[in-house]
Tab-separated table of C-alpha atoms and ligand atoms in Angstrom:
chain	number	residue	atom	x	y	z
A	6	MET	CA	13.167	78.616	165.872
A	7	ASN	CA	14.525	79.934	162.557
A	8	GLU	CA	16.589	76.807	162.068
A	9	ASN	CA	13.622	74.755	163.017
A	10	LEU	CA	11.629	76.497	160.290
A	11	ASP	CA	14.300	75.865	157.651
A	12	HIS	CA	14.210	72.235	158.643
A	13	ILE	CA	10.413	72.066	158.380
A	14	LEU	CA	10.509	73.673	154.960
A	15	SER	CA	13.021	71.219	153.511
A	16	GLU	CA	11.174	68.323	155.135
A	17	VAL	CA	7.904	69.483	153.569
A	18	ARG	CA	9.573	69.797	150.179
A	19	ASN	CA	10.909	66.268	150.393
A	20	HIS	CA	7.779	64.625	151.701
A	21	VAL	CA	5.316	66.516	149.609
A	22	SER	CA	7.155	66.195	146.319
A	23	SER	CA	7.398	62.440	146.810
A	24	ALA	CA	3.856	61.921	148.190
A	25	PRO	CA	2.675	58.929	146.148
A	26	THR	CA	-1.098	59.422	146.446
A	27	ARG	CA	-3.702	62.111	146.935
A	28	GLU	CA	-4.611	60.535	150.280
A	29	GLU	CA	-0.996	60.754	151.469
A	30	LEU	CA	-0.809	64.364	150.323
A	31	GLU	CA	-3.952	65.212	152.289
A	32	ARG	CA	-2.391	63.597	155.376
A	33	LEU	CA	0.686	65.808	154.952
A	34	ARG	CA	-1.453	68.942	154.511
A	35	VAL	CA	-3.243	68.233	157.772
A	36	HIS	CA	0.067	67.470	159.456
A	37	TYR	CA	1.644	70.815	158.509
A	38	VAL	CA	-1.045	73.387	157.951
A	39	GLY	CA	-4.191	71.703	159.349
A	40	LYS	CA	-5.944	73.114	162.469
A	41	LYS	CA	-3.533	71.268	164.782
A	42	GLY	CA	-0.688	71.135	162.267
A	43	VAL	CA	2.985	71.859	162.937
A	44	ILE	CA	3.007	75.343	161.446
A	45	THR	CA	-0.382	76.252	162.897
A	46	SER	CA	0.778	75.421	166.400
A	47	LEU	CA	3.971	77.462	165.875
A	48	LEU	CA	1.717	80.388	164.921
A	49	HIS	CA	-0.207	79.866	168.161
A	50	GLN	CA	3.075	79.940	170.117
A	51	LEU	CA	3.945	83.417	168.768
A	52	LYS	CA	2.005	85.085	171.561
A	53	ASP	CA	4.581	83.796	174.087
A	54	LEU	CA	7.474	85.607	172.364
A	55	PRO	CA	8.683	89.079	173.289
A	56	ALA	CA	7.070	91.794	171.127
A	57	GLU	CA	9.955	92.541	168.699
A	58	LYS	CA	10.790	88.815	168.224
A	59	ARG	CA	7.066	88.102	167.648
A	60	LYS	CA	6.919	90.499	164.704
A	61	GLU	CA	9.956	89.040	162.965
A	62	MET	CA	8.932	85.462	163.601
A	63	GLY	CA	5.364	86.151	162.613
A	64	ALA	CA	6.462	87.417	159.204
A	65	ARG	CA	8.840	84.489	158.751
A	66	LEU	CA	6.220	81.934	159.764
A	67	ASN	CA	3.669	83.375	157.355
A	68	ASP	CA	6.199	83.173	154.511
A	69	VAL	CA	6.914	79.543	155.386
A	70	LYS	CA	3.182	78.775	155.549
A	71	THR	CA	2.650	80.340	152.100
A	72	ASP	CA	5.589	78.337	150.719
A	73	VAL	CA	4.265	75.092	152.192
A	74	GLU	CA	0.819	75.727	150.723
A	75	LYS	CA	2.360	76.404	147.305
A	76	VAL	CA	4.293	73.136	147.384
A	77	LEU	CA	1.207	71.238	148.480
A	78	LYS	CA	-0.863	72.756	145.683
A	79	ALA	CA	1.753	71.990	143.039
A	80	ARG	CA	1.939	68.347	144.104
A	81	GLN	CA	-1.845	68.147	144.235
A	82	SER	CA	-2.255	69.202	140.602
A	83	GLU	CA	0.552	66.817	139.609
A	84	LEU	CA	-1.246	63.928	141.321
A	85	ASN	CA	-4.599	64.954	139.820
A	86	ARG	CA	-3.125	64.940	136.326
A	87	LYS	CA	-1.509	61.576	136.974
A	88	ALA	CA	-4.820	60.104	138.243
A	89	LEU	CA	-6.576	61.295	135.089
A	90	GLU	CA	-3.858	59.842	132.874
A	91	ASP	CA	-4.088	56.498	134.679
A	92	GLN	CA	-7.853	56.514	134.302
A	93	LEU	CA	-7.602	57.198	130.563
A	94	ASN	CA	-4.872	54.597	130.063
A	95	SER	CA	-6.725	51.872	131.922
A	96	ALA	CA	-10.196	52.569	130.372
A	97	PRO	CA	-11.196	50.147	127.649
A	98	ALA	CA	-10.627	51.642	124.227
A	99	LEU	CA	-13.642	53.444	122.763
A	100	ASP	CA	-15.151	51.511	119.857
A	101	LEU	CA	-16.600	54.236	117.680
A	102	SER	CA	-18.084	51.705	115.286
A	103	LEU	CA	-20.539	50.357	117.893
A	104	PRO	CA	-24.164	51.119	117.055
A	105	GLY	CA	-25.815	53.834	119.134
A	106	GLN	CA	-28.056	52.961	122.040
A	107	TYR	CA	-31.088	54.728	120.624
A	108	ALA	CA	-32.151	54.181	117.037
A	109	THR	CA	-33.585	57.223	115.315
A	110	SER	CA	-36.572	56.171	113.319
A	111	ALA	CA	-37.081	57.692	109.897
A	112	GLY	CA	-40.476	59.023	108.920
A	113	ALA	CA	-42.473	57.352	106.181
A	114	LEU	CA	-45.258	58.161	103.765
A	115	HIS	CA	-48.844	57.707	104.952
A	116	PRO	CA	-50.442	54.680	103.223
A	117	VAL	CA	-52.952	56.941	101.447
A	118	THR	CA	-50.143	59.199	100.205
A	119	ARG	CA	-48.272	56.132	98.967
A	120	VAL	CA	-51.234	54.879	97.007
A	121	MET	CA	-51.799	58.337	95.512
A	122	GLU	CA	-48.146	58.603	94.497
A	123	GLU	CA	-48.276	55.181	92.901
A	124	PHE	CA	-51.507	56.066	91.083
A	125	ILE	CA	-50.030	59.344	89.783
A	126	GLN	CA	-46.856	57.619	88.527
A	127	ILE	CA	-48.882	55.032	86.600
A	128	MET	CA	-51.039	57.686	84.957
A	129	LYS	CA	-48.050	59.871	84.095
A	130	ARG	CA	-46.520	56.941	82.244
A	131	ILE	CA	-49.447	56.932	79.824
A	132	GLY	CA	-49.393	60.654	79.189
A	133	PHE	CA	-51.600	62.182	81.897
A	134	SER	CA	-50.384	65.316	83.629
A	135	VAL	CA	-51.361	66.516	87.088
A	136	ALA	CA	-53.832	69.395	87.455
A	137	THR	CA	-55.009	70.972	90.690
A	138	GLY	CA	-57.832	73.170	91.923
A	139	PRO	CA	-58.880	74.828	95.182
A	140	GLU	CA	-60.438	72.907	98.064
A	141	VAL	CA	-62.547	75.950	98.903
A	142	GLU	CA	-64.585	76.063	95.725
A	143	LEU	CA	-67.488	77.879	94.127
A	144	ASP	CA	-70.885	76.231	93.656
A	145	TYR	CA	-70.465	76.985	89.945
A	146	TYR	CA	-67.431	74.685	89.497
A	147	ASN	CA	-68.525	72.019	91.993
A	148	PHE	CA	-72.088	71.624	90.616
A	149	GLU	CA	-73.411	74.135	88.118
A	150	ALA	CA	-70.833	73.741	85.338
A	151	LEU	CA	-70.908	69.975	85.911
A	152	ASN	CA	-74.499	69.866	84.673
A	153	THR	CA	-75.849	69.821	88.234
A	154	PRO	CA	-77.992	72.979	88.548
A	155	GLU	CA	-79.597	74.167	91.771
A	156	HIS	CA	-82.327	71.805	93.022
A	157	HIS	CA	-80.865	68.908	91.005
A	158	PRO	CA	-81.505	65.757	93.053
A	159	ALA	CA	-77.868	64.622	92.552
A	160	ARG	CA	-76.772	67.411	94.909
A	161	ASP	CA	-78.452	65.566	97.772
A	162	MET	CA	-76.144	62.588	97.277
A	163	GLN	CA	-73.182	64.710	98.319
A	164	ASP	CA	-73.960	66.184	101.715
A	165	THR	CA	-71.919	69.327	101.300
A	166	PHE	CA	-70.123	71.705	103.676
A	167	TYR	CA	-71.049	75.276	102.792
A	168	ILE	CA	-68.835	78.103	103.974
A	169	GLU	CA	-71.279	80.721	102.790
A	170	PRO	CA	-73.221	79.992	99.610
A	171	PRO	CA	-72.041	80.025	96.867
A	172	ILE	CA	-68.712	79.138	98.550
A	173	LEU	CA	-68.251	75.552	99.706
A	174	LEU	CA	-65.666	72.861	100.421
A	175	ARG	CA	-65.488	70.872	97.195
A	176	SER	CA	-67.353	67.580	97.504
A	177	HIS	CA	-65.359	65.909	94.708
A	178	THR	CA	-62.373	66.552	92.431
A	179	SER	CA	-64.613	66.890	89.354
A	180	PRO	CA	-64.557	70.749	89.462
A	181	VAL	CA	-60.905	70.517	88.381
A	182	GLN	CA	-62.225	69.158	85.060
A	183	ILE	CA	-63.972	72.492	84.471
A	184	ARG	CA	-60.992	74.580	85.547
A	185	ALA	CA	-58.607	72.543	83.365
A	186	MET	CA	-60.830	72.737	80.281
A	187	LYS	CA	-61.376	76.491	80.743
A	188	ASN	CA	-57.610	76.885	80.857
A	189	LYS	CA	-56.687	74.912	77.793
A	190	LYS	CA	-58.058	73.942	74.404
A	191	PRO	CA	-58.351	70.200	73.605
A	192	PRO	CA	-56.644	67.740	73.430
A	193	LEU	CA	-56.441	67.343	77.185
A	194	GLN	CA	-55.257	64.477	79.332
A	195	ILE	CA	-55.175	65.213	83.080
A	196	ILE	CA	-55.514	63.690	86.505
A	197	ALA	CA	-56.516	65.784	89.513
A	198	PRO	CA	-55.549	64.377	92.908
A	199	GLY	CA	-56.666	66.032	96.131
A	200	LYS	CA	-58.783	66.326	99.242
A	201	VAL	CA	-62.561	66.436	99.120
A	202	TYR	CA	-65.141	67.043	101.876
A	203	ARG	CA	-68.536	65.554	102.693
A	204	SER	CA	-70.634	65.424	105.828
A	205	ASP	CA	-70.322	61.657	106.363
A	206	TYR	CA	-68.844	59.499	109.109
A	207	ASP	CA	-68.887	55.709	109.420
A	208	MET	CA	-66.692	52.660	108.717
A	209	THR	CA	-66.356	53.538	105.041
A	210	HIS	CA	-66.860	57.326	105.048
A	211	VAL	CA	-64.993	60.217	106.652
A	212	PRO	CA	-65.640	63.969	106.252
A	213	MET	CA	-62.323	64.520	104.466
A	214	PHE	CA	-60.905	62.029	102.014
A	215	HIS	CA	-58.859	61.919	98.822
A	216	GLN	CA	-59.892	61.421	95.241
A	217	ILE	CA	-58.175	61.269	91.908
A	218	GLU	CA	-60.095	62.536	88.939
A	219	GLY	CA	-59.185	61.554	85.387
A	220	LEU	CA	-60.143	63.395	82.204
A	221	MET	CA	-59.220	62.796	78.590
A	222	VAL	CA	-60.645	64.918	75.776
A	223	ASP	CA	-59.849	64.833	72.072
A	224	GLU	CA	-61.516	64.041	68.780
A	225	HIS	CA	-62.916	60.502	68.671
A	226	ILE	CA	-62.342	59.501	72.268
A	227	SER	CA	-64.601	56.555	73.034
A	228	PHE	CA	-65.680	54.340	75.902
A	229	ALA	CA	-63.096	51.830	74.627
A	230	ASP	CA	-60.330	54.329	75.487
A	231	LEU	CA	-61.784	54.666	78.978
A	232	LYS	CA	-61.791	50.904	79.423
A	233	GLY	CA	-58.239	50.608	78.144
A	234	VAL	CA	-56.922	53.239	80.554
A	235	LEU	CA	-58.739	51.757	83.563
A	236	HIS	CA	-57.552	48.219	82.756
A	237	TYR	CA	-53.975	49.496	82.535
A	238	LEU	CA	-54.328	51.352	85.838
A	239	VAL	CA	-55.889	48.444	87.743
A	240	LYS	CA	-53.361	45.979	86.345
A	241	ASP	CA	-50.548	48.114	87.694
A	242	LEU	CA	-52.182	48.730	91.076
A	243	PHE	CA	-53.570	45.265	91.847
A	244	GLY	CA	-52.425	42.897	89.102
A	245	ALA	CA	-54.449	41.984	86.000
A	246	ARG	CA	-58.093	41.225	86.791
A	247	PRO	CA	-61.491	41.542	85.106
A	248	LEU	CA	-63.386	44.830	85.334
A	249	ARG	CA	-67.147	45.277	85.194
A	250	PHE	CA	-68.859	48.479	84.085
A	251	ARG	CA	-72.272	48.792	85.744
A	252	PRO	CA	-74.662	51.351	84.212
A	253	SER	CA	-75.104	54.247	86.624
A	254	TYR	CA	-75.907	57.921	86.724
A	255	PHE	CA	-73.747	61.017	87.150
A	256	PRO	CA	-75.007	64.388	85.882
A	257	PHE	CA	-71.658	65.186	84.223
A	258	THR	CA	-71.292	61.992	82.172
A	259	GLU	CA	-73.489	60.198	79.665
A	260	PRO	CA	-73.402	57.240	79.568
A	261	SER	CA	-72.179	56.758	83.150
A	262	ALA	CA	-70.904	53.666	84.862
A	263	GLU	CA	-69.720	52.356	88.167
A	264	VAL	CA	-66.440	50.431	87.818
A	265	ASP	CA	-66.048	47.171	89.708
A	266	MET	CA	-62.987	44.959	89.724
A	267	GLN	CA	-63.014	41.279	90.437
A	268	CYS	CA	-62.596	40.682	94.176
A	269	ILE	CA	-58.921	40.384	95.107
A	270	SER	CA	-59.759	38.133	98.041
A	271	CYS	CA	-62.090	35.441	96.646
A	272	ARG	CA	-61.062	36.022	93.005
A	273	GLY	CA	-64.682	36.422	91.986
A	274	SER	CA	-66.100	33.244	93.488
A	275	GLY	CA	-67.957	35.234	96.144
A	276	LYS	CA	-67.891	32.189	98.436
A	277	GLU	CA	-68.323	33.422	102.016
A	278	CYS	CA	-66.211	36.449	101.167
A	279	ARG	CA	-66.165	39.248	103.710
A	280	VAL	CA	-64.202	41.602	101.446
A	281	CYS	CA	-66.770	41.728	98.601
A	282	LYS	CA	-69.762	40.712	100.736
A	283	SER	CA	-69.987	37.576	98.605
A	284	THR	CA	-70.696	39.486	95.387
A	285	GLY	CA	-67.351	38.626	93.769
A	286	TRP	CA	-66.874	42.305	92.817
A	287	LEU	CA	-65.410	45.420	94.418
A	288	GLU	CA	-66.506	48.910	93.443
A	289	ILE	CA	-63.508	51.160	92.754
A	290	GLY	CA	-64.974	54.336	91.218
A	291	GLY	CA	-67.306	56.129	88.885
A	292	CYS	CA	-66.789	56.998	85.229
A	293	GLY	CA	-68.409	57.866	81.937
A	294	MET	CA	-68.308	59.902	78.747
A	295	VAL	CA	-68.238	63.660	79.361
A	296	HIS	CA	-71.766	65.103	79.040
A	297	PRO	CA	-72.277	67.562	76.127
A	298	ASN	CA	-73.556	70.186	78.599
A	299	VAL	CA	-70.240	70.039	80.436
A	300	PHE	CA	-68.416	70.731	77.167
A	301	ARG	CA	-70.795	73.616	76.461
A	302	SER	CA	-70.070	75.184	79.845
A	303	VAL	CA	-66.347	75.389	78.980
A	304	ASN	CA	-66.893	76.425	75.342
A	305	TYR	CA	-65.800	73.136	73.844
A	306	ASP	CA	-67.877	72.013	70.846
A	307	PRO	CA	-69.555	68.666	71.767
A	308	ASP	CA	-69.934	67.912	68.047
A	309	LYS	CA	-66.181	68.110	67.523
A	310	VAL	CA	-64.701	66.605	70.679
A	311	SER	CA	-65.536	63.776	73.001
A	312	GLY	CA	-63.964	62.599	76.223
A	313	PHE	CA	-64.119	60.332	79.202
A	314	ALA	CA	-63.820	61.039	82.909
A	315	PHE	CA	-63.501	58.999	86.042
A	316	GLY	CA	-63.180	59.547	89.777
A	317	MET	CA	-61.779	57.248	92.448
A	318	GLY	CA	-61.480	57.415	96.224
A	319	MET	CA	-57.904	56.888	97.366
A	320	GLU	CA	-58.775	55.640	100.847
A	321	ARG	CA	-60.955	52.980	99.203
A	322	ILE	CA	-58.077	51.885	96.962
A	323	ALA	CA	-55.670	51.821	99.932
A	324	MET	CA	-58.160	49.796	102.012
A	325	LEU	CA	-58.445	47.194	99.266
A	326	LYS	CA	-54.721	47.128	98.606
A	327	TYR	CA	-53.720	46.752	102.262
A	328	GLY	CA	-56.750	44.853	103.613
A	329	ILE	CA	-57.953	47.610	105.960
A	330	ASP	CA	-61.627	47.485	106.885
A	331	ASP	CA	-62.196	50.723	108.804
A	332	ILE	CA	-61.434	53.924	106.887
A	333	ARG	CA	-61.193	55.858	110.167
A	334	SER	CA	-57.992	54.035	111.109
A	335	PHE	CA	-56.132	56.098	108.459
A	336	PHE	CA	-56.733	59.241	110.486
A	337	GLU	CA	-56.289	58.088	114.071
A	338	ASN	CA	-52.502	58.486	113.873
A	339	ASP	CA	-51.915	55.206	115.677
A	340	LEU	CA	-48.286	54.374	114.850
A	341	ARG	CA	-48.896	50.643	115.332
A	342	MET	CA	-51.189	50.847	112.312
A	343	LEU	CA	-49.185	53.342	110.224
A	344	GLU	CA	-45.783	51.706	110.772
A	345	GLN	CA	-46.941	48.602	108.949
A	346	PHE	CA	-46.633	50.561	105.719
A	347	SER	CA	-43.363	52.351	106.444
A	348	CYS	CA	-41.000	50.179	104.440
B	416	LIG	N1	-67.306	62.946	91.210
B	416	LIG	C1	-67.905	61.662	91.483
B	416	LIG	C2	-68.068	61.471	92.974
B	416	LIG	O1	-67.333	62.028	93.720
B	416	LIG	C3	-67.056	60.547	90.942
B	416	LIG	C4	-67.032	60.542	89.447
B	416	LIG	C5	-67.942	59.764	88.755
B	416	LIG	C6	-66.136	61.307	88.758
B	416	LIG	C7	-67.953	59.753	87.378
B	416	LIG	C8	-66.119	61.298	87.368
B	416	LIG	C9	-67.054	60.517	86.691
B	416	LIG	O2	-65.267	62.020	86.646
B	416	LIG	O3	-67.054	60.523	85.342
B	416	LIG	O4	-68.920	60.752	93.380
């Protein structure tokens, strides 16, 4: 039996080390050490040997079995490595320059933010600097100091959110005029962009929207300066077009005007024009010469200085610029709408 075992061992070494495939190796494993394999059946035959022979042979057989398993394992890892190498060698080369399967989309500015940025850049070019104020404001800055005392009928025009009187959400950016003038002696040339709040909701009004306020104060500032600045601004935003100043009323300016620009759609003809409702004109904001009482409330001398102010709604400007007819679509976060402006 010993000789037989030596023979088996050398046979295993030969066969196993030259097994060409993993399948062939598995066949050899079953043949030698499987349940009905050569070595397994020799182990079963041990019980027929005399006791002292059984012990010796048992030990020998176990050694041979361990050896065979070692050889099998070695060949198995050799074949595994070879299979992996073959797989790598035969795979088509990786082209790292191919575009990815999923494009990552970059974010973009909201159309209202874009218009505001554009507006601010234009105004900076002609010497205006940006001023800011709080959105949670005091009645004093929002109304009182702007020549709009308690019970003034103009307060009714701005349906206001009160937190707890006299604290409110500012209903316009005009209070920044007061804060800026209290902070600095004239001359002054500022714009104040920001959010404002009113209790309104329809196709052209939402409870939160954006305004930009303009204010210029110095000696001898006139309505002509106001017109010059607004013409420059509109020309840059929409292209050169006529402006119309319609007499109006704001408590903080005198005289006051509503600014209209010639309709960008019908170019003023008004013929069946949906954009300007056939008037030929589009309202873009309010303006006027700063009221003497406003100067008094910030300790400026109305006999020495004069100034103009204006206020414009940014959603309105964006709607005109991009041909959007429902203001609410700015705030619905529908990407199909917003992506149109993400260039
Ligand atoms: N604050 C006004 C509003 O929200 C707009 C306005 C009109 C601002 C005339 C001004 C101005 O500075 O002079 O309705």
